[in-house]
Structures are given as structure tokens and as C-alpha cells.
Coordinates of N, CA and C and ligand atoms in Angstrom, one line a residue:
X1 N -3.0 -2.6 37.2 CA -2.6 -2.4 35.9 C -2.8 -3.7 35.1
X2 N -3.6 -3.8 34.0 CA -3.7 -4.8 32.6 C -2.7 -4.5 31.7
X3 N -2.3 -5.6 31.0 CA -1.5 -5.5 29.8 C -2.5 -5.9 29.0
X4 N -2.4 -5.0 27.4 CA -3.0 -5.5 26.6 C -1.8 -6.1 25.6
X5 N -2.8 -7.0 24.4 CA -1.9 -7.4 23.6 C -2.0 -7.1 22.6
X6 N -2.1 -6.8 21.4 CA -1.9 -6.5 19.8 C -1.3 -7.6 19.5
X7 N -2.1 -8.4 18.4 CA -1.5 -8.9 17.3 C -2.0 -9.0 16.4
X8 N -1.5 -9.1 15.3 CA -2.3 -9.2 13.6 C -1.4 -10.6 12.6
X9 N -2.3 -10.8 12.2 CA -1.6 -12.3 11.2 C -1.9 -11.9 9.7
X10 N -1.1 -12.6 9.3 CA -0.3 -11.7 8.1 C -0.4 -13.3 7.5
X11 N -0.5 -13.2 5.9 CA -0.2 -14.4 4.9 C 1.0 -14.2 4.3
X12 N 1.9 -15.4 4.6 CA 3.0 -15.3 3.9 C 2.7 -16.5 3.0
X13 N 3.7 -15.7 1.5 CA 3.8 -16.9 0.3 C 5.0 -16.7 -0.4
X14 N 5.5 -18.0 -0.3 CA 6.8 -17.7 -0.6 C 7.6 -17.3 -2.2
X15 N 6.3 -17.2 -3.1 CA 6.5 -16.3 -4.4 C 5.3 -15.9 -4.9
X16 N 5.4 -14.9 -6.0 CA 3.7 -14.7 -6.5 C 3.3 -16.1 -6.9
X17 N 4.4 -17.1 -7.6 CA 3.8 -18.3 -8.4 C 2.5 -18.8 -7.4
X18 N 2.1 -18.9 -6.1 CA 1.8 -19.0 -5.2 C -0.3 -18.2 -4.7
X19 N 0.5 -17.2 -4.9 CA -1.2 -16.0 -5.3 C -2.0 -16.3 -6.4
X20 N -3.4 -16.4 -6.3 CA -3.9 -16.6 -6.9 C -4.0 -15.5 -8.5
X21 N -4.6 -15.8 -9.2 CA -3.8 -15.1 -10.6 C -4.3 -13.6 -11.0
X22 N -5.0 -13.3 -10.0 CA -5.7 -12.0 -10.3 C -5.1 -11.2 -9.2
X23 N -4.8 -12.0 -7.9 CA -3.7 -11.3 -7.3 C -2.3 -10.5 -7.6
X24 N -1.9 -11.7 -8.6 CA -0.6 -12.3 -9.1 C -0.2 -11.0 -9.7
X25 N -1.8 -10.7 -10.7 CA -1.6 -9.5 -11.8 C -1.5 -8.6 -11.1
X26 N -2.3 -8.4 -9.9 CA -2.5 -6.5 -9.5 C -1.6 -6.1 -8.8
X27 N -0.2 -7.7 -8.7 CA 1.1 -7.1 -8.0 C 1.9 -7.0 -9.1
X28 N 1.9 -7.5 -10.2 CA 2.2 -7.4 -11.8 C 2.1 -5.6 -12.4
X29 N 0.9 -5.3 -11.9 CA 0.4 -4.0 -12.1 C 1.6 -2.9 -11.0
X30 N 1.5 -3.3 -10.0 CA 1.8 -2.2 -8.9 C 3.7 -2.5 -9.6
X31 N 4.0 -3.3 -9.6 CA 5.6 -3.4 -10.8 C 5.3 -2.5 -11.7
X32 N 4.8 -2.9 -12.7 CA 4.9 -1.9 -13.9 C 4.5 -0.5 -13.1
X33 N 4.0 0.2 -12.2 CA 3.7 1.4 -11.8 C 5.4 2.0 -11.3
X34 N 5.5 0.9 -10.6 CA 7.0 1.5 -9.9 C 7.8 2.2 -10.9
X35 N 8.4 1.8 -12.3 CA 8.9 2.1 -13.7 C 8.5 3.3 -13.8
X36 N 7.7 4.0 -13.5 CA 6.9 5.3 -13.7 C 7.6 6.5 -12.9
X37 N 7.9 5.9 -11.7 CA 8.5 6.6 -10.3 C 9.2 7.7 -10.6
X38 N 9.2 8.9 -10.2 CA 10.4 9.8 -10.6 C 10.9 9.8 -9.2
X39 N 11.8 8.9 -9.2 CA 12.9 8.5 -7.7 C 14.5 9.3 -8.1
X40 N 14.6 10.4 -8.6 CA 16.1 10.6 -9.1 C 16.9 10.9 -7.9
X41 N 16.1 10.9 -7.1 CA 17.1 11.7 -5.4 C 17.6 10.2 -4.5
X42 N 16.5 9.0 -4.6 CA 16.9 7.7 -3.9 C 17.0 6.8 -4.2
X43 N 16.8 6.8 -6.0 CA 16.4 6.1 -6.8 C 15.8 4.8 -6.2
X44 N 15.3 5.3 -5.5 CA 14.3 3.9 -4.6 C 12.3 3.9 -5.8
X45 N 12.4 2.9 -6.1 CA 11.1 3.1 -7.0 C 10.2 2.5 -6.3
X46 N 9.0 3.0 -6.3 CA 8.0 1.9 -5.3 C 6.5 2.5 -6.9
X47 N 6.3 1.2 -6.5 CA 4.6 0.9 -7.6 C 3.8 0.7 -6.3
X48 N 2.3 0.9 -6.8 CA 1.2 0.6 -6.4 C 0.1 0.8 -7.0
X49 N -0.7 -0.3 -7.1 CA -1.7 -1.0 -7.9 C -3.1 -1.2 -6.6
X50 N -4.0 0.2 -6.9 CA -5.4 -0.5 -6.2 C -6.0 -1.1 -6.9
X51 N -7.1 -2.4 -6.8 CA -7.9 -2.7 -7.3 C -9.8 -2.0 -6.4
X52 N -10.2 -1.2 -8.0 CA -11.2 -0.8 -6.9 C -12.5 -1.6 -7.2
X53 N -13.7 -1.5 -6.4 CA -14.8 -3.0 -6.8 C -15.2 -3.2 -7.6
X54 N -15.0 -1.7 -9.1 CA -15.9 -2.2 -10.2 C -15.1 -2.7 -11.5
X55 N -13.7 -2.7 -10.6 CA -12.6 -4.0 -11.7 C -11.4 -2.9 -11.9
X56 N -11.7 -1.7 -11.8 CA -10.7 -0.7 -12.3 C -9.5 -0.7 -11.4
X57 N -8.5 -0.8 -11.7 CA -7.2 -0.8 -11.5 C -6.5 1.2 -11.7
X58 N -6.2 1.2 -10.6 CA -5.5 2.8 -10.8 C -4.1 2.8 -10.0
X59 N -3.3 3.3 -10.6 CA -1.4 2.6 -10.4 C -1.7 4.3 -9.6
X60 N -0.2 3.8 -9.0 CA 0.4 5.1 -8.5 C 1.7 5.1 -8.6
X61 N 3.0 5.9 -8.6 CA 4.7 5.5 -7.8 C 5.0 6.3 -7.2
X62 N 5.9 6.7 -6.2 CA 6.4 7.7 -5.9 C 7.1 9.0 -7.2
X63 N 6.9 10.2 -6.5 CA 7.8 11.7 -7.1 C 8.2 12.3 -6.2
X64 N 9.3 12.3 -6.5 CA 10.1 12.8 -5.7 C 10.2 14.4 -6.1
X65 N 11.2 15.1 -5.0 CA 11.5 16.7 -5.5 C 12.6 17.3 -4.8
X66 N 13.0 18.3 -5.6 CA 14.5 18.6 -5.2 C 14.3 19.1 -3.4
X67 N 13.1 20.0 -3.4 CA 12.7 20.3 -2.2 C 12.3 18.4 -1.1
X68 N 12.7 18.1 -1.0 CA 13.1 16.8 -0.7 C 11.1 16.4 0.3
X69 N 11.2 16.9 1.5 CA 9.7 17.0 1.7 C 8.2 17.1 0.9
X70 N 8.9 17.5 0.2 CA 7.0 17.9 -1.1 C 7.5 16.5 -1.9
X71 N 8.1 15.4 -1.7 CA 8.3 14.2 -2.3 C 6.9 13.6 -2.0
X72 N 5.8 12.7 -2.8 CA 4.9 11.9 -2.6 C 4.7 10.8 -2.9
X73 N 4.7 9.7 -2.1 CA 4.5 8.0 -2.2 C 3.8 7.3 -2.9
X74 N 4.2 6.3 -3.5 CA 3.6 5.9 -4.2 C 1.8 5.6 -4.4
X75 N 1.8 4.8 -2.9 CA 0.5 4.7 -2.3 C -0.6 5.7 -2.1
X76 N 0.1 6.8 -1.7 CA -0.8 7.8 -1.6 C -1.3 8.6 -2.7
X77 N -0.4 8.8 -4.0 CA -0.7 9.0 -5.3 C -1.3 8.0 -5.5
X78 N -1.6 6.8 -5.5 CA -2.8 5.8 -6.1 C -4.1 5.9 -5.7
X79 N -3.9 6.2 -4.0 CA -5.4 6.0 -3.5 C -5.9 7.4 -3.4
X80 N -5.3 8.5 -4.0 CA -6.1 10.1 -3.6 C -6.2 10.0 -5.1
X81 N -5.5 9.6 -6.2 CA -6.1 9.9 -7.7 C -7.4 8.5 -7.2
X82 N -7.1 7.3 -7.3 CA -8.8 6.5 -7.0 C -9.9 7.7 -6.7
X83 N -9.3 7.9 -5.1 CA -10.7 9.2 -5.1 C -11.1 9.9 -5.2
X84 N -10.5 10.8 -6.4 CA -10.5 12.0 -7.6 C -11.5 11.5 -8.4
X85 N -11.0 10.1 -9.1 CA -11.3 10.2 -10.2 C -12.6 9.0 -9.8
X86 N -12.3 8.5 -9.0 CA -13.9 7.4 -8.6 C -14.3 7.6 -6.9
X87 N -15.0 8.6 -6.6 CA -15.2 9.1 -5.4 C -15.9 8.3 -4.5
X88 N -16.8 7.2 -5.0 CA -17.7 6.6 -3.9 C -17.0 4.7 -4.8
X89 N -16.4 5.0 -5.1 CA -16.1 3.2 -5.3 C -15.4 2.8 -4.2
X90 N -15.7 2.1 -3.6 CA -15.2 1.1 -2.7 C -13.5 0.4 -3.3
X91 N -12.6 0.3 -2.0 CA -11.1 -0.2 -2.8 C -11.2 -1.6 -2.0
X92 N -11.3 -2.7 -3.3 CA -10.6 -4.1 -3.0 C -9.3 -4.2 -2.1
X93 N -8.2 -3.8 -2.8 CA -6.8 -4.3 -2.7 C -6.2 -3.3 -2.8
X94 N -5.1 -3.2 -2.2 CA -4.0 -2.3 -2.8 C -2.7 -3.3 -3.1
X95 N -1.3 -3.4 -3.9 CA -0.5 -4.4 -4.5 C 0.2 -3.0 -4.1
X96 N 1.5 -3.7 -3.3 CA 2.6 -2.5 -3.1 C 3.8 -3.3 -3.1
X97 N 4.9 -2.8 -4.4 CA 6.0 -3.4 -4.5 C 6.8 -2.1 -4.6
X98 N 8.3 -2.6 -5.0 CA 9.3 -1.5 -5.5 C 10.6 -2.1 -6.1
X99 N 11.2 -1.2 -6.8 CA 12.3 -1.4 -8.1 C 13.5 -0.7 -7.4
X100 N 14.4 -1.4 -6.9 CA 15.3 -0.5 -6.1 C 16.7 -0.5 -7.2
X101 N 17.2 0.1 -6.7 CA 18.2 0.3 -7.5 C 19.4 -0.9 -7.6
X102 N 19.4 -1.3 -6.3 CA 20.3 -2.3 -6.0 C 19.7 -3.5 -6.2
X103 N 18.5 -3.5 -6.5 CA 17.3 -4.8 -6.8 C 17.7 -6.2 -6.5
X104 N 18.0 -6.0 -5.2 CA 18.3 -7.5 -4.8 C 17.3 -6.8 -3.0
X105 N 16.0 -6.2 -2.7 CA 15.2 -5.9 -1.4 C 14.3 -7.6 -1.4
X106 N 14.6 -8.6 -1.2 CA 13.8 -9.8 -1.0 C 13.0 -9.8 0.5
X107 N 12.7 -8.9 0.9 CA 11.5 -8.9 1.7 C 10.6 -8.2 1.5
X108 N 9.3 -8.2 1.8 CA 8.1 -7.0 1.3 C 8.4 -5.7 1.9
X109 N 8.0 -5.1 1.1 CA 8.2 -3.5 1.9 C 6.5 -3.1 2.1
X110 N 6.6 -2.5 3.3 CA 5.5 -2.1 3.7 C 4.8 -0.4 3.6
X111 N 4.0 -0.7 4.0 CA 3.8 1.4 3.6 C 4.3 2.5 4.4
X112 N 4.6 3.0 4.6 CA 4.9 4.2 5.8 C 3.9 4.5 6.3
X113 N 4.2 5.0 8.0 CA 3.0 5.7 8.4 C 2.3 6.4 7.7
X114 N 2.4 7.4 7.3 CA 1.5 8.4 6.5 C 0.4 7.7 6.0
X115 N 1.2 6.5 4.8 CA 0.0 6.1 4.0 C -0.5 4.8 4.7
X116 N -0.4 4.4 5.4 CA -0.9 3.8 6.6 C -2.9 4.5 6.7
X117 N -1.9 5.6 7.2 CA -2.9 6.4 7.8 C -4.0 6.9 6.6
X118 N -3.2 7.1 5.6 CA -4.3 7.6 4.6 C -5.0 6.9 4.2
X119 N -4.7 5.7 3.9 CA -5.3 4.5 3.5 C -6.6 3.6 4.4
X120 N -5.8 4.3 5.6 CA -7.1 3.5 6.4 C -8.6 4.4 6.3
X121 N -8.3 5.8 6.4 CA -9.2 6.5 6.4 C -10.7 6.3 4.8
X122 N -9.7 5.6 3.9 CA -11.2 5.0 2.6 C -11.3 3.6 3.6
X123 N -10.8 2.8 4.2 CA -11.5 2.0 5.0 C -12.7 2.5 5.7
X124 N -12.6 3.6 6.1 CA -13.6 3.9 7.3 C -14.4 4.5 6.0
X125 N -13.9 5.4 5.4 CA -15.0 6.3 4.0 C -16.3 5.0 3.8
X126 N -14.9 4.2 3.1 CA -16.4 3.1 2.2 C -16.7 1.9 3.2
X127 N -16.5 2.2 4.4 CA -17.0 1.1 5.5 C -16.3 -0.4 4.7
X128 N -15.2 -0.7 4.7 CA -14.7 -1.6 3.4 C -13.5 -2.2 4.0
X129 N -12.8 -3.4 4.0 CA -11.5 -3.4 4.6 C -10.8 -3.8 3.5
X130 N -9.5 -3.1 2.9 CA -8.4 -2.8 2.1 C -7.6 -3.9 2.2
X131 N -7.8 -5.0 1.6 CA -6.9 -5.8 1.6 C -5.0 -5.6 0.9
X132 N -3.9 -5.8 1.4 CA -2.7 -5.2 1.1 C -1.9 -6.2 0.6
X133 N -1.3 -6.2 -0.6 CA -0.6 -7.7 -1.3 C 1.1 -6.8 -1.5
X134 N 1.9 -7.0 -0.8 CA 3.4 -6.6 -0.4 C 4.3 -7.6 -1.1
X135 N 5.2 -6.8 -1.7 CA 6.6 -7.9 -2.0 C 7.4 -6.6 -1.8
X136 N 8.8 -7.0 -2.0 CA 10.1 -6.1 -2.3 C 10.6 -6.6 -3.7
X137 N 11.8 -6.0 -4.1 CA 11.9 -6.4 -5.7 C 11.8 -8.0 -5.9
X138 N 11.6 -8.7 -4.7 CA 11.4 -10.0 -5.3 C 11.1 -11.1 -4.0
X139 N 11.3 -12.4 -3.8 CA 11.0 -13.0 -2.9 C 9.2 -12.7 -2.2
X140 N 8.9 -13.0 -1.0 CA 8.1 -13.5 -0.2 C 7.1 -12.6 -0.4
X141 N 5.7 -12.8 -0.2 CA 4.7 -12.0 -0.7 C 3.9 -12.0 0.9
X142 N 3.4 -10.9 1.5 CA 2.6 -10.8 2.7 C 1.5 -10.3 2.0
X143 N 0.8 -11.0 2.8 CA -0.9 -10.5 2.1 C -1.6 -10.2 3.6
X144 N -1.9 -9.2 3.8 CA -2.7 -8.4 5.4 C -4.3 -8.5 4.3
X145 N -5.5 -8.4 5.6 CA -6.5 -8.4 5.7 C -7.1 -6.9 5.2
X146 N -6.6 -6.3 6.3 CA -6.8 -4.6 6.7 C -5.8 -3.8 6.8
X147 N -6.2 -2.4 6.7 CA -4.8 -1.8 7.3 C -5.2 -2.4 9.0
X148 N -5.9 -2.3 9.2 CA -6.1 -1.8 10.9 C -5.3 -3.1 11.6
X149 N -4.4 -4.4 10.9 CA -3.8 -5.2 11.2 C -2.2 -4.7 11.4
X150 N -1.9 -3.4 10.7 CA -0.6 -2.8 10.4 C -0.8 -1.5 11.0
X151 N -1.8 -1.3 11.3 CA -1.9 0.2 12.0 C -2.8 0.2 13.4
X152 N -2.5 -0.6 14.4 CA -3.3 -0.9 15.9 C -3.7 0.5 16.6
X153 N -4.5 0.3 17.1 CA -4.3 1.6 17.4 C -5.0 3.0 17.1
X154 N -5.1 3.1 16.1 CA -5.3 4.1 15.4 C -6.3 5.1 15.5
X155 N -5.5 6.4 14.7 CA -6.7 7.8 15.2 C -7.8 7.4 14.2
X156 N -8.7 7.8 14.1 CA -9.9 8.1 13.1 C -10.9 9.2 13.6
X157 N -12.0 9.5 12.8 CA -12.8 10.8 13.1 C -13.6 10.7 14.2
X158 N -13.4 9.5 15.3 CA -14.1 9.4 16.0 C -13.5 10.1 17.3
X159 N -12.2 9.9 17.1 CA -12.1 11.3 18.2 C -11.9 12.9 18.1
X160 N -12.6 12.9 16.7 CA -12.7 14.6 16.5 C -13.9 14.7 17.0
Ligands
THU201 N1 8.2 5.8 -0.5 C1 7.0 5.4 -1.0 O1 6.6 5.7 -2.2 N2 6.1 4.7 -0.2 C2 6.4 4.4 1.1 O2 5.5 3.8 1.8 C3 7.7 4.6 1.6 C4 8.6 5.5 0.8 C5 9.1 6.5 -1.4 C6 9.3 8.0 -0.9 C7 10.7 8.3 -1.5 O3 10.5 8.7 -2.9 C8 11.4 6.9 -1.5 O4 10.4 5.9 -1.4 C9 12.4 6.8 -0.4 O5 11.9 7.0 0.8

């Protein structure tokens, strides 16, 4: 028997003042998206700001629904409208924050599996690695490479 090992390295900074300024904005961006959120059930608001390669910026936030399941994440409303509406552009970045109600969340919040998973799959689309700029309503900023640093492991179409 071998053990393997997993690990991924992650950039921590300990405010946006810190990110360079085009970063700064597209987590600037993924904030103002959160405001958008229809969170009335957890009032949990989450923004997300891709940047895709040919400069364009497309927000997403969570909606929520009384039927509590047909609720959709923020992330994943950003990156399935990107590939509606720009089908072969390549995604720079994704900027994922949130506006909580209690707005005192000082650590980054990260994506859920699902959009984990969705997300990785325009990695593999545009052969491209997704870089991910994380805060919570405030404090420390993680900046990942890839998903595939946050999601080890992973299915893709290669074992269909
Ligand atoms: N949510 C997101 O928008 N993205 C995530 O990655 C995690 C959770 C939303 C779904 C729901 O509206 C609220 O946050 C609470 O789970």
C-alpha cells in the first residue's frame, strides 16, 4: 500500500488594499453583484464577477426559491450566462465574495461543490486555468491558481 498526498497552495492577502488593482476591481465587481442576489430565504448574498479574456466582465448572485432546491449560486449564474452569451471566450478569473446579513463573515468563502465542478469543466472546455479571487464580507483575500487546486481529484469527460 502507497499513500498519496494532495496539496494545493493558495495566496493569502491580508486585504484587497494588497491585490493588484484590476484584481481589486473584479472583486469590487463580484460585491456589487452580490446586492443583486434574491437571498429572501437565507438572506445569505454571494456576488461573482468573471473576468473573460477579451476584458468583459459578466456578474452573477445567487436566487433563491420558495421551492428551496431550484435555488441557483451565484457562480454558476455567472459562468453558464458567460457561456450563453460568449461561448468560445476563454475565463481569466472568477472574484467570489458575499454580503451576509450579519456582515461581520471575515474569512473567504469558497464555492460549493457543484460549482466547483461546473467551473472546472470551462477549464477543461477552453484548455484555460480559472484563476479564483475569494473574500467573505471582509478581511483576507485567497487567490487559487485553478480550480483543480480546490477540487483534487476530480471527474471530467475522460472517464465517460
Ligand atoms: N450559495 C452560492 O451562491 N454559492 C455557493 O458557492 C454556496 C452557496 C448560495 C446558495 C443559497 O442561496 C445561499 O448561498 C445559502 O446557501
Amino acid at each position: 500500500m502507497q499513500k498519496m498526498n494532495i496539496s494545493a497552495e493558495i495566496a493569502v492577502y491580508e486585504s484587497p488594499a494588497e491585490l493588484s488593482s484590476a484584481d481589486a476591481q473584479l472583486l469590487q465587481q463580484a460585491k456589487d453583484a452580490a446586492e443583486t442576489a434574491y437571498a429572501p430565504y437565507s438572506n445569505f448574498k454571494v456576488g461573482a464577477a468573471l473576468l473573460l479574456e477579451n476584458g468583459t466582465v459578466v456578474p452573477g448572485s445567487n436566487q433563491e426559491n420558495a421551492a428551496f432546491p431550484v435555488t441557483m449560486c451565484a457562480e454558476r449564474n455567472a459562468i453558464f450566462a458567460a457561456s450563453a452569451q460568449y461561448p468560445n471566450m476563454p475565463i481569466a478569473k472568477i472574484a467570489i465574495t458575499i454580503v451576509s446579513q450579519k456582515g461581520n463573515i471575515n474569512k473567504p468563502v469558497p464555492p460549493c461543490g457543484s460549482c466547483r465542478q461546473a467551473i472546472y469543466e470551462y477549464e477543461i472546455r477552453h484548455k484555460q486555468d480559472i484563476e479564483l479571487i475569494l473574500q467573505g464580507d471582509s478581511g483576507q483575500v485567497y487567490i487559487v491558481d485553478t480550480m483543480k487546486d480546490l477540487l483534487p481529484l476530480l471527474f471530467d469527460s475522460s472517464y465517460l
